[in-house]
Amino acid sequence: MSHRGMLSLCRDNDDRDELKKWMWGLRKYEEIERSAGNSELQIPDFSIPDKVPWPEDCELMENEESLWRKWEPSRQRQVQRSKFKWRKIMKEREKQRQFQFVQLRLAHQKCKVQKVNIYWGRGILREVTLDSPW
């Protein structure tokens, strides 16, 4: 299987089905473009029935799909590893956010809050609360 092929980007059967629908949609789009001969094109219908063969070079794609199925356990392990790493990253980011929140609260507690009136002409325009570092 070509590791640079589109099928190698698919993680599971849902992704493979989406790829097949996309390829069929492109083929329909190209047919509409050829028949219409202008740039005002309608978006093709991406719905295709189940068990439809691949749109182009069917034998090659079926061969790639069989190899893709052969490597499915390895691919699923890689997906699981990636999900595990992502969970670790998200936990670390949550810890960092909590630490930053605590730091901001401590900094806010050290600040002195002052109310300032803003005047324009004869009357008060607005009352603003400012955090003063002094």
CSV table of C-alpha atoms in Angstrom, one decimal:
chain,number,residue,atom,x,y,z
A,1,MET,CA,0.0,0.0,0.0
A,2,SER,CA,1.3,3.4,-0.8
A,3,HIS,CA,1.9,5.3,2.4
A,4,ARG,CA,1.2,8.5,0.5
A,5,GLY,CA,-2.2,7.4,-0.8
A,6,MET,CA,-5.4,8.9,0.4
A,7,LEU,CA,-6.5,5.6,2.0
A,8,SER,CA,-3.6,5.7,4.4
A,9,LEU,CA,-5.1,8.8,6.0
A,10,CYS,CA,-8.2,6.9,7.0
A,11,ARG,CA,-8.3,5.7,10.6
A,12,ASP,CA,-11.4,3.4,10.4
A,13,ASN,CA,-14.3,2.3,8.2
A,14,ASP,CA,-16.2,5.6,8.7
A,15,ASP,CA,-13.2,7.5,7.3
A,16,ARG,CA,-12.9,5.1,4.4
A,17,ASP,CA,-16.6,5.5,3.6
A,18,GLU,CA,-16.2,9.3,3.7
A,19,LEU,CA,-13.2,9.1,1.4
A,20,LYS,CA,-15.2,7.0,-1.0
A,21,LYS,CA,-18.1,9.5,-0.9
A,22,TRP,CA,-15.8,12.4,-1.5
A,23,MET,CA,-14.2,10.6,-4.5
A,24,TRP,CA,-17.6,9.9,-6.0
A,25,GLY,CA,-18.6,13.5,-5.4
A,26,LEU,CA,-15.5,14.7,-7.2
A,27,ARG,CA,-16.2,12.5,-10.1
A,28,LYS,CA,-19.8,13.7,-10.3
A,29,TYR,CA,-18.6,17.3,-10.1
A,30,GLU,CA,-16.1,16.7,-12.9
A,31,GLU,CA,-18.9,15.2,-15.0
A,32,ILE,CA,-21.1,18.2,-14.4
A,33,GLU,CA,-18.2,20.5,-15.2
A,34,ARG,CA,-17.5,18.8,-18.5
A,35,SER,CA,-21.2,18.7,-19.5
A,36,ALA,CA,-21.9,22.3,-18.5
A,37,GLY,CA,-18.7,23.9,-19.7
A,38,ASN,CA,-19.1,26.9,-17.4
A,39,SER,CA,-18.0,28.0,-13.9
A,40,GLU,CA,-21.5,28.1,-12.4
A,41,LEU,CA,-21.6,24.6,-11.0
A,42,GLN,CA,-23.9,23.0,-8.5
A,43,ILE,CA,-22.5,21.1,-5.6
A,44,PRO,CA,-22.6,17.3,-6.3
A,45,ASP,CA,-24.6,14.9,-4.2
A,46,PHE,CA,-22.2,13.1,-2.0
A,47,SER,CA,-24.6,10.3,-1.0
A,48,ILE,CA,-23.8,7.0,-2.5
A,49,PRO,CA,-25.3,3.6,-1.7
A,50,ASP,CA,-23.4,1.0,0.4
A,51,LYS,CA,-21.2,-1.6,-1.3
A,52,VAL,CA,-20.4,0.7,-4.2
A,53,PRO,CA,-17.0,0.1,-5.8
A,54,TRP,CA,-14.3,2.8,-5.9
A,55,PRO,CA,-14.9,5.4,-8.6
A,56,GLU,CA,-11.5,5.2,-10.3
A,57,ASP,CA,-9.1,2.4,-10.9
A,58,CYS,CA,-11.2,-0.1,-9.0
A,59,GLU,CA,-8.8,-2.9,-8.9
A,60,LEU,CA,-5.9,-0.8,-7.5
A,61,MET,CA,-8.1,0.7,-4.8
A,62,GLU,CA,-9.5,-2.7,-3.8
A,63,ASN,CA,-6.0,-4.0,-3.5
A,64,GLU,CA,-5.0,-0.9,-1.4
A,65,GLU,CA,-8.2,-1.5,0.7
A,66,SER,CA,-7.2,-5.1,1.4
A,67,LEU,CA,-3.7,-4.0,2.5
A,68,TRP,CA,-5.4,-1.2,4.5
A,69,ARG,CA,-7.5,-3.9,6.3
A,70,LYS,CA,-4.4,-6.0,6.9
A,71,TRP,CA,-2.7,-3.2,8.7
A,72,GLU,CA,-5.8,-2.2,10.7
A,73,PRO,CA,-4.7,-3.6,14.1
A,74,SER,CA,-1.4,-1.7,13.9
A,75,ARG,CA,-3.3,1.5,12.8
A,76,GLN,CA,-5.8,1.1,15.7
A,77,ARG,CA,-2.9,0.7,18.2
A,78,GLN,CA,-1.4,3.9,16.8
A,79,VAL,CA,-4.7,5.7,17.2
A,80,GLN,CA,-5.0,4.5,20.8
A,81,ARG,CA,-1.5,5.7,21.5
A,82,SER,CA,-2.3,9.1,20.0
A,83,LYS,CA,-5.5,9.4,22.1
A,84,PHE,CA,-3.5,8.4,25.2
A,85,LYS,CA,-0.9,11.1,24.5
A,86,TRP,CA,-3.6,13.6,23.8
A,87,ARG,CA,-5.3,12.9,27.2
A,88,LYS,CA,-2.0,13.4,28.9
A,89,ILE,CA,-1.5,16.7,27.1
A,90,MET,CA,-5.0,17.9,28.0
A,91,LYS,CA,-4.4,17.0,31.7
A,92,GLU,CA,-1.2,18.9,31.7
A,93,ARG,CA,-2.9,21.9,30.1
A,94,GLU,CA,-5.7,21.8,32.7
A,95,LYS,CA,-3.1,21.9,35.5
A,96,GLN,CA,-1.4,24.8,33.8
A,97,ARG,CA,-4.7,26.7,33.5
A,98,GLN,CA,-5.5,26.0,37.2
A,99,PHE,CA,-2.0,27.3,38.2
A,100,GLN,CA,-2.5,30.4,36.1
A,101,PHE,CA,-5.9,31.0,37.6
A,102,VAL,CA,-4.5,30.7,41.1
A,103,GLN,CA,-1.7,33.1,40.2
A,104,LEU,CA,-4.2,35.6,38.8
A,105,ARG,CA,-6.3,35.4,42.0
A,106,LEU,CA,-3.3,36.0,44.2
A,107,ALA,CA,-2.2,39.0,42.0
A,108,HIS,CA,-5.7,40.4,42.2
A,109,GLN,CA,-5.8,40.0,46.0
A,110,LYS,CA,-2.6,42.0,46.2
A,111,CYS,CA,-4.0,44.9,44.1
A,112,LYS,CA,-5.8,47.8,45.6
A,113,VAL,CA,-9.2,48.5,44.0
A,114,GLN,CA,-10.0,52.2,43.4
A,115,LYS,CA,-13.2,53.7,42.1
A,116,VAL,CA,-12.7,56.6,39.6
A,117,ASN,CA,-15.3,59.0,38.4
A,118,ILE,CA,-14.9,60.2,34.8
A,119,TYR,CA,-16.4,63.6,34.2
A,120,TRP,CA,-17.3,65.2,31.0
A,121,GLY,CA,-18.5,68.7,31.1
A,122,ARG,CA,-20.9,69.4,33.9
A,123,GLY,CA,-21.9,65.9,35.0
A,124,ILE,CA,-20.5,62.5,35.8
A,125,LEU,CA,-20.1,60.3,32.7
A,126,ARG,CA,-19.1,57.0,34.2
A,127,GLU,CA,-17.8,55.4,37.4
A,128,VAL,CA,-14.9,52.9,36.7
A,129,THR,CA,-13.2,50.5,39.0
A,130,LEU,CA,-9.5,50.2,38.5
A,131,ASP,CA,-7.0,47.7,39.9
A,132,SER,CA,-4.2,49.8,41.2
A,133,PRO,CA,-0.8,48.2,41.7
A,134,TRP,CA,0.2,50.7,44.4
